[in-house]
Coordinates of C-alpha atoms in Angstrom, one line a residue:
M1 CA -34.1 -29.2 112.8
T2 CA -35.8 -26.5 115.0
R3 CA -39.0 -25.1 113.6
F4 CA -38.6 -21.4 113.2
A5 CA -41.5 -19.2 114.3
R6 CA -41.5 -16.0 112.3
P7 CA -40.6 -13.2 114.8
V8 CA -42.6 -10.0 115.1
P9 CA -40.3 -6.9 115.0
R10 CA -40.2 -5.2 118.4
A11 CA -42.7 -2.5 119.0
V12 CA -40.8 0.7 119.7
S13 CA -42.4 2.8 122.3
L14 CA -44.1 6.0 121.1
D15 CA -45.0 8.4 123.9
P16 CA -45.3 11.9 122.6
A17 CA -46.3 13.2 126.0
T18 CA -43.0 12.3 127.6
P19 CA -40.6 15.2 127.9
H20 CA -37.4 14.7 126.1
D21 CA -35.5 17.9 126.8
P22 CA -32.6 17.0 129.0
K23 CA -31.4 19.3 131.8
K24 CA -28.8 21.5 130.3
S25 CA -26.5 24.1 131.8
P26 CA -27.2 27.7 131.2
A27 CA -24.1 27.9 129.0
A28 CA -25.4 25.0 126.9
V29 CA -28.9 26.6 126.6
A30 CA -27.3 29.9 125.5
T31 CA -25.3 28.2 122.8
L32 CA -28.3 26.3 121.5
T33 CA -30.4 29.4 121.6
L34 CA -27.8 31.2 119.5
G35 CA -27.7 28.3 117.1
A36 CA -31.5 28.3 116.9
L37 CA -31.5 31.9 115.8
G38 CA -29.5 31.0 112.7
V39 CA -31.1 27.7 111.7
V40 CA -34.7 27.9 113.0
Y41 CA -35.5 31.6 112.6
G42 CA -33.6 32.5 109.4
D43 CA -36.7 32.2 107.2
I44 CA -39.2 34.0 109.4
G45 CA -36.5 36.5 110.4
T46 CA -36.1 37.7 106.8
S47 CA -39.9 38.1 106.1
P48 CA -39.8 41.9 107.0
L49 CA -38.0 42.3 103.7
Y50 CA -41.2 41.7 101.8
A51 CA -44.2 40.9 103.9
L52 CA -45.6 44.4 104.7
K53 CA -44.6 45.6 101.2
E54 CA -46.6 42.9 99.5
V55 CA -49.8 43.6 101.5
F56 CA -50.0 47.0 99.7
S57 CA -48.2 46.3 96.5
G58 CA -51.1 44.7 94.7
G59 CA -53.2 47.8 94.9
H60 CA -56.0 46.0 96.7
V61 CA -55.2 47.6 100.0
A62 CA -54.8 51.4 99.9
T63 CA -52.1 53.0 102.2
T64 CA -54.5 54.9 104.3
P65 CA -53.8 55.3 108.1
D66 CA -56.7 53.0 109.0
N67 CA -55.5 50.3 106.6
I68 CA -51.9 50.6 107.8
L69 CA -52.9 50.2 111.4
G70 CA -55.3 47.4 110.6
V71 CA -52.6 45.5 108.7
L72 CA -50.1 46.0 111.5
S73 CA -52.6 44.7 114.0
L74 CA -53.2 41.6 111.7
I75 CA -49.5 41.0 111.5
F76 CA -48.9 41.2 115.2
W77 CA -51.8 38.9 116.1
T78 CA -50.9 36.5 113.3
L79 CA -47.4 36.2 114.8
T80 CA -48.9 35.9 118.3
V81 CA -51.6 33.3 117.5
I82 CA -49.9 31.1 114.9
V83 CA -46.3 31.2 116.1
S84 CA -46.3 32.2 119.8
V85 CA -49.4 30.1 120.8
K86 CA -49.9 27.4 118.1
Y87 CA -46.3 26.4 117.4
V88 CA -44.3 27.5 120.4
L89 CA -46.8 26.4 123.1
L90 CA -48.8 23.6 121.5
I91 CA -47.1 22.0 118.5
L92 CA -43.7 21.8 120.2
R93 CA -45.2 19.4 122.8
A94 CA -46.0 16.9 120.0
D95 CA -42.5 15.5 119.7
N96 CA -41.7 12.0 118.4
N97 CA -39.0 10.9 120.8
G98 CA -37.6 14.4 120.8
E99 CA -37.9 15.0 117.1
G100 CA -40.3 17.3 115.2
G101 CA -41.4 18.1 111.7
L102 CA -44.2 17.0 109.4
I103 CA -42.7 13.5 109.0
A104 CA -42.4 13.0 112.7
M105 CA -46.0 14.3 113.2
L106 CA -47.1 11.9 110.4
A107 CA -45.5 9.0 112.2
L108 CA -47.2 10.0 115.5
A109 CA -50.6 10.5 113.9
T110 CA -50.6 7.2 111.9
S111 CA -49.3 5.3 115.0
A112 CA -52.0 6.8 117.1
V113 CA -54.7 5.4 114.8
K114 CA -53.0 2.1 113.8
D115 CA -56.1 0.2 114.9
Q116 CA -58.2 2.0 112.3
P117 CA -56.6 1.1 109.0
A118 CA -59.0 3.2 106.8
L119 CA -58.3 6.4 108.8
R120 CA -54.6 5.5 108.9
R121 CA -54.5 5.4 105.1
V122 CA -56.2 8.7 104.8
L123 CA -53.8 10.3 107.3
M124 CA -50.8 8.8 105.4
A125 CA -52.1 10.3 102.1
V126 CA -52.6 13.7 103.7
G127 CA -49.2 13.6 105.4
L128 CA -47.5 12.5 102.1
F129 CA -49.1 15.5 100.3
G130 CA -47.9 17.8 103.1
T131 CA -44.4 16.4 102.8
A132 CA -44.6 16.8 99.0
I133 CA -45.8 20.4 99.3
F134 CA -42.7 21.1 101.5
Y135 CA -40.6 20.8 98.3
G136 CA -42.7 23.5 96.6
D137 CA -42.1 25.7 99.6
G138 CA -38.4 24.8 99.4
V139 CA -38.2 26.3 95.9
I140 CA -40.1 29.6 96.6
T141 CA -38.4 30.4 99.9
P142 CA -34.7 30.8 98.7
A143 CA -35.9 32.5 95.5
I144 CA -38.0 35.2 97.2
S145 CA -35.7 35.7 100.1
V146 CA -32.5 36.3 98.2
L147 CA -34.3 38.2 95.4
S148 CA -35.9 40.6 97.9
A149 CA -32.6 41.2 99.6
V150 CA -30.7 42.0 96.3
E151 CA -33.6 44.2 95.2
G152 CA -32.4 46.6 97.9
L153 CA -29.8 47.7 95.3
E154 CA -32.7 49.4 93.4
V155 CA -33.2 51.6 96.5
V156 CA -29.4 52.4 96.6
S157 CA -29.5 53.3 92.9
P158 CA -32.3 52.7 90.4
A159 CA -29.6 52.3 87.8
L160 CA -28.7 48.9 89.4
H161 CA -32.1 47.5 88.4
D162 CA -30.7 45.3 85.6
W163 CA -28.2 43.7 88.0
V164 CA -30.8 42.4 90.4
I165 CA -31.6 39.1 88.7
P166 CA -28.0 38.2 87.6
L167 CA -26.7 38.9 91.1
T168 CA -29.5 36.9 92.6
L169 CA -28.6 33.9 90.4
V170 CA -24.9 34.3 91.2
V171 CA -25.6 34.2 94.9
L172 CA -28.0 31.2 94.5
T173 CA -25.5 29.3 92.3
G174 CA -22.7 29.8 94.8
L175 CA -25.0 28.6 97.6
F176 CA -25.9 25.4 95.9
A177 CA -22.4 24.8 94.6
V178 CA -20.9 24.7 98.1
Q179 CA -23.4 22.2 99.5
R180 CA -21.2 19.3 98.5
Y181 CA -18.5 20.5 100.8
G182 CA -20.8 20.6 103.9
T183 CA -21.7 23.6 106.0
G184 CA -20.0 22.6 109.3
G185 CA -17.4 25.4 109.0
I186 CA -19.6 28.3 108.0
G187 CA -22.5 27.0 110.2
T188 CA -20.8 28.3 113.3
F189 CA -21.3 31.9 111.9
F190 CA -25.0 31.4 111.2
G191 CA -26.1 32.2 114.8
P192 CA -24.0 35.4 115.3
I193 CA -24.8 36.8 111.9
T194 CA -28.5 36.2 112.4
L195 CA -28.3 37.8 115.9
V196 CA -26.7 40.9 114.3
W197 CA -29.6 40.8 111.8
F198 CA -32.2 40.9 114.5
V199 CA -30.4 43.7 116.3
V200 CA -30.4 45.6 113.0
L201 CA -34.2 45.0 112.7
V202 CA -34.7 46.6 116.0
A203 CA -32.3 49.5 115.2
L204 CA -34.2 50.2 112.0
G205 CA -37.6 50.1 113.5
L206 CA -37.2 52.0 116.8
P207 CA -36.4 55.5 115.5
H208 CA -39.5 55.5 113.3
I209 CA -41.7 54.3 116.2
A210 CA -40.1 57.0 118.4
R211 CA -41.1 59.6 115.8
H212 CA -44.7 58.3 115.6
P213 CA -45.4 56.3 118.8
A214 CA -49.2 56.4 118.0
V215 CA -48.5 53.4 115.7
L216 CA -48.4 51.2 118.8
V217 CA -52.2 51.4 119.1
A218 CA -52.2 48.7 116.4
L219 CA -51.2 46.2 119.2
N220 CA -54.9 46.4 120.1
P221 CA -56.8 43.6 118.2
A222 CA -59.7 45.9 117.8
Y223 CA -57.8 47.5 114.8
A224 CA -57.5 44.1 113.1
L225 CA -61.2 43.4 113.7
G226 CA -62.2 46.9 112.6
F227 CA -60.2 46.5 109.4
F228 CA -62.2 43.4 108.6
A229 CA -65.5 45.0 109.7
A230 CA -65.0 48.0 107.5
Q231 CA -63.6 46.3 104.4
P232 CA -64.1 42.5 104.7
T233 CA -63.3 41.8 101.0
V234 CA -60.1 43.9 101.1
A235 CA -59.0 42.5 104.4
F236 CA -59.6 38.9 103.2
I237 CA -57.5 39.5 100.1
G238 CA -54.8 41.1 102.3
L239 CA -54.5 38.0 104.4
G240 CA -52.8 36.3 101.4
A241 CA -49.8 38.7 102.0
V242 CA -50.1 39.0 105.7
V243 CA -49.4 35.3 106.1
L244 CA -45.9 36.0 104.6
C245 CA -44.9 37.2 108.1
V246 CA -45.1 33.7 109.5
T247 CA -43.4 31.8 106.6
G248 CA -40.8 29.6 108.3
G249 CA -43.0 29.0 111.3
E250 CA -42.9 25.2 110.5
A251 CA -39.1 25.4 111.1
L252 CA -39.7 25.8 114.8
Y253 CA -41.2 22.4 114.9
A254 CA -39.0 20.7 112.3
D255 CA -35.7 21.7 114.0
M256 CA -36.8 20.7 117.6
G257 CA -34.6 17.7 117.5
H258 CA -31.5 19.8 116.9
F259 CA -32.0 22.3 119.7
G260 CA -34.8 21.2 122.0
R261 CA -37.9 23.1 123.1
L262 CA -36.4 25.5 125.6
P263 CA -33.8 27.1 123.4
I264 CA -36.3 27.5 120.6
R265 CA -38.8 29.1 123.0
I266 CA -36.2 31.4 124.5
A267 CA -35.0 32.5 121.1
W268 CA -38.6 33.3 120.0
Y269 CA -39.8 35.2 123.0
A270 CA -36.6 37.0 123.9
F271 CA -35.2 37.9 120.5
V272 CA -37.2 37.0 117.4
M273 CA -40.7 38.1 118.2
P274 CA -39.7 41.5 119.7
A275 CA -37.4 42.2 116.8
L276 CA -40.0 41.4 114.2
V277 CA -42.7 43.4 115.9
V278 CA -40.4 46.5 116.3
N279 CA -39.4 46.3 112.6
Y280 CA -42.9 45.8 111.3
F281 CA -44.2 48.6 113.4
G282 CA -41.3 50.8 112.4
Q283 CA -42.2 50.2 108.8
G284 CA -45.8 51.1 109.6
A285 CA -44.8 54.3 111.4
M286 CA -42.8 55.4 108.4
L287 CA -45.7 54.6 106.0
L288 CA -48.1 56.7 108.2
L289 CA -45.8 59.7 107.6
R290 CA -44.6 58.7 104.1
P291 CA -47.1 56.5 102.3
E292 CA -45.0 56.6 99.1
A293 CA -42.3 54.6 100.8
V294 CA -44.5 51.5 100.3
E295 CA -42.4 50.8 97.3
N296 CA -39.8 49.2 99.6
P297 CA -40.4 50.2 103.2
F298 CA -37.8 47.9 104.7
F299 CA -34.8 49.5 102.9
L300 CA -36.3 53.0 102.9
M301 CA -36.3 52.9 106.7
A302 CA -32.5 53.0 106.7
P303 CA -30.5 56.2 106.2
G304 CA -28.9 56.6 102.8
W305 CA -25.4 55.9 103.9
S306 CA -26.4 52.5 105.4
Q307 CA -28.5 51.1 102.6
L308 CA -25.6 49.4 100.7
P309 CA -24.3 47.7 103.9
L310 CA -27.9 46.7 104.7
V311 CA -28.2 45.1 101.3
I312 CA -25.1 43.0 102.0
L313 CA -26.3 42.0 105.5
A314 CA -29.8 41.2 104.2
T315 CA -28.3 39.0 101.4
A316 CA -26.2 37.2 104.1
A317 CA -29.3 36.7 106.2
T318 CA -31.3 35.3 103.3
V319 CA -28.5 33.0 102.3
I320 CA -28.5 31.6 105.9
A321 CA -32.3 31.3 105.7
S322 CA -32.0 29.5 102.4
Q323 CA -29.2 27.2 103.8
A324 CA -31.4 26.2 106.7
L325 CA -34.2 25.2 104.2
I326 CA -31.8 23.3 101.9
S327 CA -30.5 21.4 104.9
A328 CA -34.1 20.7 105.9
A329 CA -34.8 19.4 102.4
F330 CA -31.9 17.0 102.7
S331 CA -33.0 15.8 106.1
V332 CA -36.7 15.4 105.0
T333 CA -35.6 13.4 102.0
K334 CA -33.5 11.0 104.1
Q335 CA -36.4 10.5 106.5
A336 CA -38.8 9.9 103.6
I337 CA -36.4 7.3 102.2
Q338 CA -36.1 5.5 105.6
L339 CA -40.0 5.4 105.8
G340 CA -40.2 4.0 102.3
I341 CA -42.0 6.9 100.6
L342 CA -39.1 7.9 98.4
P343 CA -36.6 5.7 96.5
R344 CA -33.1 5.3 97.8
L345 CA -30.9 8.3 96.7
Y346 CA -27.2 8.8 97.1
I347 CA -26.5 10.4 100.4
R348 CA -23.1 11.7 101.4
H349 CA -22.2 12.6 105.0
T350 CA -20.2 15.9 105.1
S351 CA -19.2 15.7 108.7
E352 CA -17.5 12.9 110.7
R353 CA -18.9 14.3 114.0
D354 CA -22.4 15.4 113.1
T355 CA -24.4 12.7 111.4
G356 CA -27.1 15.2 110.7
Q357 CA -25.0 17.0 108.1
I358 CA -25.7 15.3 104.8
Y359 CA -25.6 16.1 101.1
V360 CA -28.1 14.7 98.6
P361 CA -26.9 15.7 95.1
F362 CA -30.2 14.9 93.4
V363 CA -32.2 17.0 95.8
N364 CA -29.6 19.8 95.7
W365 CA -29.5 20.3 92.0
G366 CA -33.2 19.5 91.6
L367 CA -34.0 22.4 93.9
F368 CA -31.5 24.6 92.2
V369 CA -33.1 24.1 88.7
F370 CA -36.6 24.9 90.0
I371 CA -35.3 27.9 91.9
V372 CA -33.6 29.4 88.9
L373 CA -36.7 28.7 86.9
A374 CA -38.8 30.5 89.6
V375 CA -36.5 33.6 89.5
A376 CA -36.4 33.7 85.7
L377 CA -40.2 33.2 85.4
F378 CA -41.4 35.6 88.1
K379 CA -38.5 38.2 87.9
S380 CA -39.3 40.1 91.2
S381 CA -40.1 39.4 94.8
T382 CA -43.6 40.9 94.3
N383 CA -44.4 38.5 91.5
L384 CA -42.9 35.6 93.6
A385 CA -45.1 36.6 96.5
T386 CA -48.1 35.6 94.4
A387 CA -46.7 32.1 94.3
Y388 CA -45.9 32.1 98.0
G389 CA -48.3 31.4 100.8
I390 CA -50.3 28.5 99.3
A391 CA -47.7 25.9 100.2
V392 CA -47.1 27.5 103.6
T393 CA -50.7 27.7 104.6
L394 CA -51.4 24.2 103.3
D395 CA -48.6 22.7 105.5
M396 CA -49.8 24.7 108.5
T397 CA -53.3 23.3 108.0
I398 CA -52.1 19.7 107.6
T399 CA -50.0 20.1 110.8
T400 CA -53.1 21.2 112.7
V401 CA -55.1 18.3 111.4
M402 CA -52.4 15.8 112.4
T403 CA -52.1 17.4 115.8
F404 CA -55.8 16.7 116.4
F405 CA -55.3 12.9 115.9
V406 CA -52.2 12.9 118.0
I407 CA -53.7 14.6 121.0
R408 CA -57.1 12.7 120.7
Y409 CA -55.9 9.2 119.9
G410 CA -52.3 9.3 121.1
W411 CA -52.6 11.4 124.2
K412 CA -56.2 10.4 124.9
Y413 CA -57.4 13.9 125.7
P414 CA -61.2 14.5 125.9
L415 CA -62.8 15.1 122.5
P416 CA -64.2 18.6 123.4
L417 CA -60.8 19.7 124.4
C418 CA -59.2 18.4 121.2
F419 CA -61.8 20.1 119.1
L420 CA -61.3 23.4 121.0
A421 CA -57.5 23.2 120.9
T422 CA -57.1 22.4 117.2
G423 CA -60.4 23.7 115.8
F424 CA -59.5 27.3 116.6
F425 CA -56.2 27.1 114.7
F426 CA -57.8 25.1 111.9
V427 CA -60.3 27.9 111.2
I428 CA -57.4 30.4 111.1
D429 CA -55.3 28.2 108.9
I430 CA -58.0 27.4 106.5
T431 CA -58.9 31.2 106.3
F432 CA -55.4 32.0 105.3
F433 CA -55.3 29.2 102.8
A434 CA -58.6 30.3 101.2
S435 CA -57.2 33.8 100.9
N436 CA -54.0 32.5 99.2
M437 CA -56.1 30.4 96.8
L438 CA -57.1 33.7 95.2
K439 CA -53.5 33.8 93.9
L440 CA -53.7 30.4 92.3
T441 CA -53.8 31.6 88.7
S442 CA -51.3 34.4 89.2
G443 CA -48.5 32.2 90.6
G444 CA -49.9 30.0 93.3
W445 CA -50.0 27.1 90.8
F446 CA -46.2 27.0 90.7
P447 CA -45.5 25.4 94.2
L448 CA -48.7 23.4 93.9
L449 CA -47.4 21.9 90.6
I450 CA -44.1 21.0 92.2
G451 CA -45.8 19.6 95.3
S452 CA -48.3 17.6 93.2
G453 CA -45.5 16.2 91.1
M454 CA -43.6 15.1 94.2
F455 CA -46.8 13.6 95.7
M456 CA -47.3 11.6 92.5
L457 CA -43.8 10.3 92.7
M458 CA -44.1 9.5 96.4
S459 CA -47.5 7.7 96.1
T460 CA -46.3 5.8 93.1
W461 CA -43.2 4.6 94.9
E462 CA -45.1 3.7 98.1
L463 CA -47.8 1.7 96.2
G464 CA -45.2 0.1 93.8
R465 CA -43.2 -1.1 96.8
K466 CA -46.3 -2.6 98.3
L467 CA -47.3 -4.4 95.1
M468 CA -43.7 -5.7 94.6
S469 CA -43.5 -6.9 98.2
E470 CA -46.9 -8.7 97.9
R471 CA -45.7 -10.4 94.7
L472 CA -42.4 -11.4 96.3
R473 CA -44.2 -12.8 99.3
D474 CA -46.7 -14.7 97.1
D475 CA -43.7 -16.5 95.4
A476 CA -41.6 -16.8 98.5
I477 CA -40.8 -20.0 100.4
D478 CA -40.9 -20.3 104.2
L479 CA -37.3 -20.1 105.4
S480 CA -37.6 -22.7 108.1
S481 CA -39.2 -25.3 105.8
F482 CA -36.7 -24.6 103.1
L483 CA -33.6 -25.0 105.4
E484 CA -35.1 -28.2 106.8
A485 CA -35.3 -29.6 103.2
V486 CA -31.8 -28.4 102.3
F487 CA -30.2 -30.1 105.3
V488 CA -31.8 -33.5 104.5
N489 CA -29.0 -33.7 101.8
P490 CA -26.8 -30.7 102.7
P491 CA -24.6 -29.1 100.0
T492 CA -20.9 -28.5 100.4
R493 CA -20.1 -26.2 103.3
V494 CA -17.3 -23.6 102.7
A495 CA -15.5 -21.6 105.3
G496 CA -16.7 -18.1 106.2
T497 CA -19.9 -16.3 106.9
A498 CA -22.7 -15.4 104.4
V499 CA -25.1 -12.6 105.2
F500 CA -28.3 -12.9 103.1
L501 CA -30.4 -9.7 103.0
A502 CA -34.1 -10.2 102.8
A503 CA -37.0 -7.7 103.1
D504 CA -39.3 -10.0 105.0
V505 CA -38.6 -11.9 108.2
G506 CA -38.9 -15.7 107.9
L507 CA -39.0 -15.9 104.1
T508 CA -36.2 -17.5 102.0
P509 CA -34.1 -14.8 100.4
I510 CA -33.9 -15.0 96.6
A511 CA -30.2 -14.5 96.8
L512 CA -29.9 -17.8 98.8
L513 CA -31.9 -19.7 96.1
H514 CA -29.7 -18.4 93.3
N515 CA -26.5 -19.1 95.3
L516 CA -27.5 -22.7 95.9
K517 CA -28.7 -23.1 92.3
H518 CA -25.6 -21.7 90.6
N519 CA -22.8 -22.2 93.2
K520 CA -24.1 -25.3 94.9
V521 CA -22.4 -24.4 98.2
L522 CA -23.4 -23.1 101.6
H523 CA -21.2 -21.1 104.0
Q524 CA -20.2 -22.5 107.4
T525 CA -22.2 -19.7 109.1
N526 CA -25.3 -18.1 107.5
L527 CA -27.1 -15.0 108.7
F528 CA -30.5 -14.1 107.3
V529 CA -30.9 -10.4 107.9
S530 CA -34.0 -8.3 107.6
V531 CA -33.7 -4.5 108.2
K532 CA -36.8 -2.9 109.7
H533 CA -37.4 0.9 109.7
H534 CA -39.7 2.2 112.4
E535 CA -41.9 5.3 112.8
V536 CA -39.6 6.7 115.5
P537 CA -36.6 8.9 114.9
W538 CA -34.0 6.7 116.7
V539 CA -33.7 3.2 117.9
S540 CA -31.2 2.6 120.7
D541 CA -28.3 0.1 120.4
Q542 CA -29.9 -2.1 123.1
L543 CA -32.9 -2.6 120.7
R544 CA -30.9 -2.7 117.5
V545 CA -30.5 -6.5 117.0
E546 CA -32.8 -9.5 117.4
L547 CA -31.3 -12.9 117.0
Y548 CA -33.1 -16.2 116.4
P549 CA -31.4 -19.6 116.1
L550 CA -32.2 -21.8 113.1
D551 CA -29.8 -24.7 113.8
N552 CA -26.9 -25.9 111.6
D553 CA -25.1 -22.5 112.2
C554 CA -27.9 -20.6 110.6
W555 CA -29.5 -17.6 112.3
Q556 CA -32.3 -15.2 111.6
V557 CA -31.4 -11.6 112.4
V558 CA -33.7 -8.6 112.6
L559 CA -32.1 -5.1 112.6
H560 CA -34.1 -2.1 113.8
F561 CA -33.5 1.5 112.7
G562 CA -35.4 4.8 113.2
F563 CA -36.1 7.2 110.3
K564 CA -33.2 9.4 111.4
D565 CA -30.8 6.6 112.0
D566 CA -28.1 5.8 109.5
P567 CA -28.6 2.2 108.6
D568 CA -25.2 0.5 109.0
V569 CA -25.6 -3.3 108.7
P570 CA -21.9 -4.3 109.4
L571 CA -21.8 -2.0 112.5
A572 CA -25.1 -3.4 113.8
L573 CA -24.0 -7.0 113.2
A574 CA -20.8 -6.4 115.1
Q575 CA -22.9 -6.6 118.3
L576 CA -23.3 -10.3 117.6
A577 CA -19.8 -10.9 118.7
K578 CA -21.0 -10.6 122.3
R579 CA -23.3 -13.5 121.6
G580 CA -20.6 -15.7 120.1
I581 CA -21.1 -15.0 116.4
A582 CA -18.0 -13.2 115.1
L583 CA -18.0 -11.7 111.6
P584 CA -14.4 -11.2 110.5
P585 CA -14.5 -8.6 107.7
M586 CA -12.4 -10.6 105.3
D587 CA -14.4 -13.8 105.8
T588 CA -17.8 -12.3 105.6
S589 CA -19.8 -12.0 102.3
Y590 CA -23.0 -10.1 101.8
F591 CA -25.6 -11.6 99.4
L592 CA -28.5 -9.5 98.1
S593 CA -30.8 -9.6 95.2
R594 CA -31.1 -6.8 92.6
D595 CA -34.8 -6.9 91.6
I596 CA -35.8 -5.9 88.1
V597 CA -39.4 -4.6 87.9
I598 CA -41.4 -5.7 84.9
P599 CA -44.6 -3.6 84.3
T600 CA -47.5 -5.6 83.2
L601 CA -51.1 -5.0 82.2
G602 CA -53.8 -6.2 84.7
Q603 CA -54.0 -5.7 88.4
G604 CA -51.9 -3.2 90.3
M605 CA -51.3 0.4 89.0
V606 CA -52.1 1.7 85.6
L607 CA -49.4 0.9 83.1
W608 CA -47.8 4.4 83.0
R609 CA -47.4 4.4 86.8
E610 CA -45.9 0.9 86.7
R611 CA -43.4 2.1 84.2
L612 CA -42.7 5.1 86.3
F613 CA -42.1 2.9 89.3
A614 CA -39.9 0.6 87.3
N615 CA -37.7 3.5 86.3
M616 CA -37.6 4.9 89.8
H617 CA -36.6 1.4 91.1
H618 CA -34.0 1.0 88.4
N619 CA -32.4 4.4 89.1
A620 CA -32.6 4.1 92.9
S621 CA -29.3 4.0 94.7
G622 CA -28.2 0.4 95.5
A623 CA -29.2 -1.2 98.7
A624 CA -25.5 -1.9 99.4
D625 CA -24.6 1.8 99.6
F626 CA -27.8 2.5 101.6
L627 CA -27.0 -0.2 104.2
N628 CA -23.2 0.7 104.2
L629 CA -22.1 -2.7 103.1
P630 CA -18.4 -3.1 102.2
S631 CA -18.1 -2.8 98.4
N632 CA -15.5 -5.5 98.1
R633 CA -17.6 -8.2 100.0
I634 CA -20.9 -7.9 98.1
V635 CA -22.5 -10.5 95.8
E636 CA -25.6 -9.2 93.9
L637 CA -27.9 -11.7 92.2
G638 CA -30.6 -10.4 89.8
A639 CA -34.3 -11.4 89.8
K640 CA -37.3 -10.2 87.8
V641 CA -40.5 -9.2 89.5
E642 CA -43.7 -8.6 87.5
I643 CA -46.3 -6.2 89.0

């Protein structure tokens, strides 16, 4: 019998400085740019519906000419510094093998400090909280976007006021109801509709700028600085609403893997930024002449005959923005499951061609319930604006912090340069966050409550899995020694192949112990398979499978997947045919244990968290579905684990 040395899973290269944008034809870049308009910029593109209005709606900032110009200057330079410079120029460079988003950044940052366990744990906790807060943002964004669009009906006719909330709920209900069918068909219209939206933004703003071109002096940052110098308290309070103009900025980074850096940058500089600036300055020019239009400056910019069509277009644009966020929530959930920070959930693929199109029923209807609650609780976009901003600015700040560790420890840039590059943005982010904290009691608690709840679930799941794994390892038997003992007096061998799933490489699967105890047989060919998920988005087919011989037709197999891969064990094992190990579908059985968690007093977590983890573990989707095992070839054997 050959002694089996426990293998170490392959280290997958992480090189965030390596460019991943392939050379694309101009036509391909144009197509991706159009797609980016619909998916990446839907949220930030609909912020003119409410951002400028909310700065003045609270009564803290009076609609005087100096204040209007100061606020416009703040909006322009916020868009410039946070989006144009921070995200588009800096953050987009921090890709994880071509992928972006907070989870990709978390993987990069924790990998960069892997030789400092204490720091890695802190960054993991911070990243987990940022991911949890994303779900709070995911509730507020569709609610405020759709509600602010439908509120345009009040401009068309005040008599329609009572229809605003019911119509908003109808639109949102329809949006979440169609998720189960996938968005592949309607997704092709996202880009063109959003392009029309940005054209309309320009068409609305230009005439007002032409009537009052003096408004363009607000491009000078001196007006923003003067606003702060003259009224520091008022300006600080106003920042809580000004930041609404950059909601959705994280989407630039999160969707990088779908479109690449170049199309996202082209879309921003060529279409989105100019359209936003023209529209905001158009609203400002109108307010300089008609301060009373602050009630709803976006819709009041439009001629009377066009207001109803504008409401319809705005509603379509906000639905697209909400759809992009819902799809992002599905994607983030899948990645979190792959990284082990959320329990397995049922995930259904809605497209045979695009593996990125998925539907997660639990997330879909969970978001829907909280969004309906938000609309019913806050009742207007102005009230919802008090709940908005905290989650956005907190995620922006966390991204900046993570970026520091990536460029310092991952890219090895000099410390002064790292402090300079990220410290400037950190001061801005934390200032916006501090301003939004003023809204904590008036609504900011809502997304924080959702985010804190998600963080508690995530941290409980992560710690519970760690405790359970430690307990299983403590009770486990070395696989090599166990097989050596078994084959001293081997059991009856039966035809076919048995695939035993085990979490840890080199340890005896519980399913094998139960199979020998109860069935007293061993298959002719036995594969002991461990699935490893790595902190990279993708693992190539060439690195997918590791194979180690154990003699007597037994093999240790390690399968590698990234956090955006779809783990498909049978498909991965099919590669073994090239190495002489064929797995005929009808002669292959998959054995796995179904662990039952027993909460106990003593070490580990407090009892209520252990009970919470036990419930989460019990209700998690089965490993068989998650690993795409054939349902008619599975043997599950139960085992109790005390934590």
